[in-house]
Amino acid sequence: MFTFKQIEAVYWIAKTGSFVNAAEQLHTTQAGISKRIKEIEQIVGESLFDRSGRKVRLTAKGSMLAQGAQALLRQRQALMDELVDPKHINRVINIGVTELVSSTWLSQYLIALHAQFPQLSIRPHVDFSHDLLAKADAQLLDLIVIPRFAQQPGFVRCELGQAQFEWLASPAVKAQLARRGADAPWDTPLLMQGNGSGLGFITERYLAGSTHLGHHQVLRTNSLLPLVGMTLAGQGVSFLPTGYLRREIEAARLVPVDTGLRNDPVIYDILYRQELQSELFRQLAHSAQACCDFSTSFLT
């Protein structure tokens, strides 16, 4: 008879592509993983993995077992999450967030989770919204916090709050814009995050509705911090979070400018896959709602 430890080993080797990565996920050694696989292969009567290449590959029987393992482990975890008091659940929770969340209220959320669920092992991950969604869909992340930029079928979505944004520039850039004639073409670069960013998708929609701004004036970067630095340095105008940059705005190092583009508050949601619905995940989402605060940097 298979044990859950053996089934977990098969699942995580199939998921991560190596015995080493599976051992890391299961908090054991590579030797321990190899022992579990040897035991289950003795039961099945043939190899579950082709080890001839640099990366292990599933055999036909291995693929069959890995598919069944995924469904079985999911059902086991859902049952435990629903029946066991959340504060006594001992498991790993992988939480994905965007850079703005990590720079504002993530630390408070992690502190609250540690106090509320002392048995949980929380692993935060910071990435673009698009990549966080892909990883959650692939079951590599359990929870993600992203701006609301599109529909996400297959996920439970809980609204957390709003982040206030403005089109900001340095005082020198604003003065330059003021000297420009009303009918003059816009020639100041817009500084925006890449297309993998939820904020990038949002600002792209704003730009698509513009009658006087074109994509040839757009400069992109893959991170919020360089975007802020470029704006402070007078390289252009950017759609930036006002709470996170409160000190720079109060000191007039960054000032609002009229681009003619929308500057709506950005809604942030916490999402998890529908099959993870349980009391544990409802409480994790509720705790995120209580901690969500984009009004200041975590360093202030």
Coordinates of C-alpha atoms in Angstrom, one line a residue:
M1 CA 0.0 0.0 0.0
F2 CA 1.2 3.5 -0.8
T3 CA 1.9 6.0 1.9
F4 CA 1.3 9.7 1.7
K5 CA 5.0 10.3 2.0
Q6 CA 5.7 8.2 -1.0
I7 CA 2.9 9.8 -3.0
E8 CA 4.2 13.3 -2.0
A9 CA 7.6 12.4 -3.3
V10 CA 6.3 11.3 -6.7
Y11 CA 4.2 14.5 -6.9
W12 CA 7.0 16.9 -6.1
I13 CA 9.6 15.2 -8.3
A14 CA 7.1 15.4 -11.2
K15 CA 6.3 19.0 -10.3
T16 CA 9.8 20.3 -9.8
G17 CA 11.8 18.0 -12.1
S18 CA 14.4 16.8 -9.7
F19 CA 14.9 14.8 -6.5
V20 CA 16.8 17.8 -4.9
N21 CA 13.9 20.2 -5.4
A22 CA 11.4 17.7 -4.2
A23 CA 13.5 17.2 -1.0
E24 CA 13.5 21.0 -0.5
Q25 CA 9.7 21.2 -0.8
L26 CA 9.2 18.3 1.7
H27 CA 11.9 19.5 4.2
T28 CA 13.8 16.3 3.9
T29 CA 17.1 15.0 2.2
Q30 CA 17.6 13.8 -1.3
A31 CA 18.5 10.4 0.2
G32 CA 15.1 10.4 2.0
I33 CA 13.3 11.1 -1.3
S34 CA 15.2 8.4 -3.1
K35 CA 14.2 5.9 -0.4
R36 CA 10.5 6.7 -0.8
I37 CA 10.7 6.3 -4.6
K38 CA 12.6 3.0 -4.3
E39 CA 9.9 1.7 -1.9
I40 CA 7.0 2.8 -4.2
E41 CA 8.7 1.4 -7.3
Q42 CA 9.0 -1.9 -5.5
I43 CA 5.3 -1.9 -4.9
V44 CA 4.5 -0.9 -8.5
G45 CA 7.0 -3.4 -9.9
E46 CA 8.7 -1.0 -12.4
S47 CA 10.5 2.4 -12.6
L48 CA 8.4 5.5 -12.2
F49 CA 11.2 7.8 -13.5
D50 CA 13.6 7.7 -16.4
R51 CA 16.9 8.8 -14.9
S52 CA 19.0 8.5 -18.0
G53 CA 19.1 12.2 -18.8
R54 CA 20.1 15.3 -16.9
K55 CA 16.5 15.8 -15.8
V56 CA 14.4 13.0 -14.5
R57 CA 11.3 12.2 -16.6
L58 CA 8.2 10.3 -15.8
T59 CA 7.6 6.9 -17.3
A60 CA 4.0 6.0 -18.4
K61 CA 3.3 4.4 -14.9
G62 CA 4.9 7.5 -13.3
S63 CA 2.7 9.9 -15.2
M64 CA -0.4 7.9 -14.2
L65 CA 0.7 7.9 -10.5
A66 CA 1.6 11.6 -10.5
Q67 CA -1.8 12.6 -11.9
G68 CA -3.5 10.5 -9.2
A69 CA -1.2 11.9 -6.5
Q70 CA -2.1 15.5 -7.4
A71 CA -5.9 14.8 -6.9
L72 CA -5.4 12.7 -3.8
L73 CA -3.1 15.3 -2.1
R74 CA -5.4 18.1 -3.0
Q75 CA -8.4 16.3 -1.4
R76 CA -6.4 15.4 1.7
Q77 CA -5.3 19.1 2.2
A78 CA -8.8 20.5 1.5
L79 CA -10.2 18.1 4.1
M80 CA -7.6 19.0 6.7
D81 CA -8.0 22.8 6.1
E82 CA -11.7 22.5 6.5
L83 CA -11.9 20.2 9.6
V84 CA -8.8 21.3 11.6
D85 CA -8.8 24.5 13.6
P86 CA -6.6 26.8 11.4
K87 CA -4.3 27.8 14.3
H88 CA -3.3 24.1 14.7
I89 CA -2.7 23.4 11.0
N90 CA 1.0 22.6 10.2
R91 CA 1.7 23.2 6.6
V92 CA 3.6 25.5 4.1
I93 CA 1.7 28.4 2.6
N94 CA 3.3 30.1 -0.4
I95 CA 2.1 33.7 -0.8
G96 CA 2.9 35.8 -3.9
V97 CA 2.8 39.6 -3.8
T98 CA 3.7 42.5 -6.1
E99 CA 6.6 44.8 -5.3
L100 CA 4.3 47.6 -4.0
V101 CA 2.7 45.2 -1.5
S102 CA 6.2 44.0 -0.3
S103 CA 7.2 47.7 0.1
T104 CA 4.2 48.7 2.1
W105 CA 2.2 46.2 4.3
L106 CA 3.6 42.7 3.6
S107 CA 5.8 42.8 6.8
Q108 CA 2.7 43.6 8.9
Y109 CA 0.8 40.8 7.3
L110 CA 3.6 38.3 7.9
I111 CA 3.8 39.3 11.6
A112 CA 0.0 38.9 11.9
L113 CA 0.0 35.5 10.3
H114 CA 2.8 34.3 12.6
A115 CA 0.8 35.4 15.6
Q116 CA -2.5 33.9 14.4
F117 CA -1.2 30.7 12.8
P118 CA 2.0 29.7 14.7
Q119 CA 2.2 26.3 13.1
L120 CA 2.1 27.6 9.5
S121 CA 5.4 28.1 7.5
I122 CA 4.8 31.2 5.4
R123 CA 7.0 31.6 2.3
P124 CA 6.6 35.0 0.6
H125 CA 7.4 35.5 -3.1
V126 CA 7.7 38.8 -4.9
D127 CA 7.0 39.0 -8.7
F128 CA 5.0 40.6 -11.5
S129 CA 1.2 40.1 -11.4
H130 CA 1.2 38.1 -14.6
D131 CA 3.9 35.7 -13.3
L132 CA 2.1 35.4 -9.9
L133 CA -1.1 34.4 -11.6
A134 CA 0.7 31.8 -13.7
K135 CA 2.4 30.3 -10.6
A136 CA -0.9 30.2 -8.7
D137 CA -2.6 28.5 -11.6
A138 CA 0.3 26.0 -11.7
Q139 CA -0.2 25.4 -7.9
L140 CA 3.3 26.8 -7.1
L141 CA 1.6 29.6 -5.0
D142 CA -1.3 29.2 -2.7
L143 CA -2.3 32.9 -2.3
I144 CA -1.5 35.9 -4.4
V145 CA -2.1 39.7 -3.9
I146 CA -2.3 41.6 -7.1
P147 CA -4.0 44.7 -8.6
R148 CA -7.3 44.1 -10.3
F149 CA -6.5 44.3 -14.0
A150 CA -8.5 41.4 -15.5
Q151 CA -10.9 38.6 -14.7
Q152 CA -9.3 35.5 -13.2
P153 CA -11.6 32.5 -13.7
G154 CA -11.0 29.6 -11.4
F155 CA -10.0 31.8 -8.4
V156 CA -11.7 33.0 -5.3
R157 CA -11.2 36.8 -5.2
C158 CA -11.5 38.9 -2.1
E159 CA -11.1 42.7 -2.3
L160 CA -8.5 44.0 0.1
G161 CA -8.4 47.8 -0.5
Q162 CA -7.3 50.6 -2.8
A163 CA -4.0 52.2 -3.5
Q164 CA -4.0 55.9 -4.5
F165 CA -1.9 56.7 -7.6
E166 CA -1.0 60.0 -9.3
W167 CA 0.9 60.9 -12.5
L168 CA 4.0 62.4 -10.9
A169 CA 7.1 64.2 -12.1
S170 CA 10.0 66.2 -10.8
P171 CA 9.4 70.0 -10.4
A172 CA 11.7 70.6 -13.3
V173 CA 9.7 68.4 -15.6
K174 CA 6.4 70.0 -14.5
A175 CA 7.9 73.5 -15.2
Q176 CA 8.9 72.3 -18.7
L177 CA 5.4 71.0 -19.3
A178 CA 4.0 74.4 -18.1
R179 CA 6.1 76.2 -20.7
R180 CA 4.8 74.0 -23.5
G181 CA 2.1 75.5 -25.6
A182 CA -1.4 74.1 -25.2
D183 CA -1.4 72.9 -28.8
A184 CA 2.2 71.6 -28.8
P185 CA 2.6 67.8 -29.1
W186 CA 3.4 65.8 -26.0
D187 CA 7.2 65.1 -26.0
T188 CA 7.8 64.1 -22.4
P189 CA 8.5 60.4 -21.9
L190 CA 6.0 58.4 -19.8
L191 CA 7.8 56.0 -17.5
M192 CA 5.8 52.8 -17.0
Q193 CA 6.2 49.3 -15.7
G194 CA 6.6 46.3 -18.1
N195 CA 3.6 44.4 -19.5
G196 CA 4.0 41.6 -17.0
S197 CA 3.0 44.1 -14.3
G198 CA -0.7 44.5 -13.3
L199 CA 0.0 48.3 -13.1
G200 CA 1.6 48.0 -16.6
F201 CA -1.7 46.5 -17.9
I202 CA -3.7 49.3 -16.2
T203 CA -1.6 52.2 -17.5
E204 CA -1.6 50.6 -21.0
R205 CA -5.4 50.8 -21.0
Y206 CA -5.2 54.4 -19.9
L207 CA -2.7 55.2 -22.7
A208 CA -4.9 53.4 -25.3
G209 CA -7.7 55.8 -24.6
S210 CA -5.4 58.9 -25.1
T211 CA -5.8 61.1 -28.2
H212 CA -2.5 62.9 -27.8
L213 CA 0.0 60.4 -26.3
G214 CA 1.6 57.7 -28.3
H215 CA 3.6 54.6 -27.4
H216 CA 6.8 56.1 -28.9
Q217 CA 7.0 58.2 -25.7
V218 CA 6.9 55.3 -23.3
L219 CA 10.0 54.0 -21.4
R220 CA 9.6 50.8 -19.4
T221 CA 11.3 49.3 -16.4
N222 CA 10.7 46.0 -14.6
S223 CA 10.7 47.4 -11.1
L224 CA 9.0 50.1 -9.0
L225 CA 12.2 51.4 -7.4
P226 CA 14.0 52.2 -10.6
L227 CA 10.8 53.8 -11.9
V228 CA 10.7 56.1 -8.9
G229 CA 14.4 56.9 -9.3
M230 CA 14.0 57.8 -13.0
T231 CA 11.0 60.1 -12.1
L232 CA 13.0 61.8 -9.4
A233 CA 15.8 62.3 -11.8
G234 CA 13.6 64.2 -14.3
Q235 CA 13.4 61.4 -16.9
G236 CA 9.7 61.7 -17.4
V237 CA 6.2 61.3 -15.9
S238 CA 5.1 58.2 -14.1
F239 CA 1.9 56.7 -12.6
L240 CA 3.1 56.2 -9.0
P241 CA 1.6 55.3 -5.5
T242 CA 1.2 58.4 -3.4
G243 CA 1.2 56.7 0.0
Y244 CA 4.4 54.9 -0.7
L245 CA 6.0 58.2 -1.9
R246 CA 4.4 60.5 0.7
R247 CA 7.8 61.9 1.9
E248 CA 8.9 62.7 -1.6
I249 CA 5.5 64.4 -2.3
E250 CA 5.5 66.4 0.9
A251 CA 9.0 67.6 0.3
A252 CA 8.0 68.6 -3.3
R253 CA 10.6 66.3 -4.9
L254 CA 7.7 64.8 -6.8
V255 CA 4.7 66.8 -7.9
P256 CA 1.4 65.9 -9.7
V257 CA 1.1 66.7 -13.4
D258 CA -1.8 66.8 -15.8
T259 CA -1.3 64.2 -18.5
G260 CA -4.9 64.0 -19.5
L261 CA -4.8 60.3 -18.5
R262 CA -6.9 58.7 -15.9
N263 CA -5.5 58.3 -12.4
D264 CA -8.1 56.1 -10.7
P265 CA -7.4 54.3 -7.4
V266 CA -6.1 50.8 -8.0
I267 CA -8.0 48.0 -6.4
Y268 CA -6.0 45.1 -4.9
D269 CA -7.3 41.6 -4.4
I270 CA -6.2 38.5 -2.7
L271 CA -6.8 35.4 -4.8
Y272 CA -6.6 31.6 -4.3
R273 CA -7.7 28.7 -6.4
Q274 CA -11.3 27.6 -6.0
E275 CA -10.3 24.1 -4.8
L276 CA -8.5 25.6 -1.8
Q277 CA -11.7 27.1 -0.4
S278 CA -11.6 26.3 3.4
E279 CA -11.8 28.0 6.8
L280 CA -8.0 28.4 6.7
F281 CA -7.9 30.3 3.5
R282 CA -10.9 32.4 4.4
Q283 CA -9.0 33.5 7.6
L284 CA -5.8 34.1 5.6
A285 CA -7.8 36.4 3.3
H286 CA -9.5 38.1 6.2
S287 CA -6.2 38.8 7.9
A288 CA -4.9 40.3 4.6
Q289 CA -7.9 42.7 4.6
A290 CA -7.1 43.8 8.1
C291 CA -3.4 44.5 7.2
C292 CA -3.8 46.0 3.8
D293 CA -2.5 49.6 3.9
F294 CA -0.8 51.4 1.0
S295 CA -0.6 54.7 2.8
T296 CA 3.0 54.5 3.7
S297 CA 6.3 52.6 3.1
F298 CA 7.2 49.9 5.6
L299 CA 10.4 51.8 6.3
T300 CA 8.6 54.8 7.8

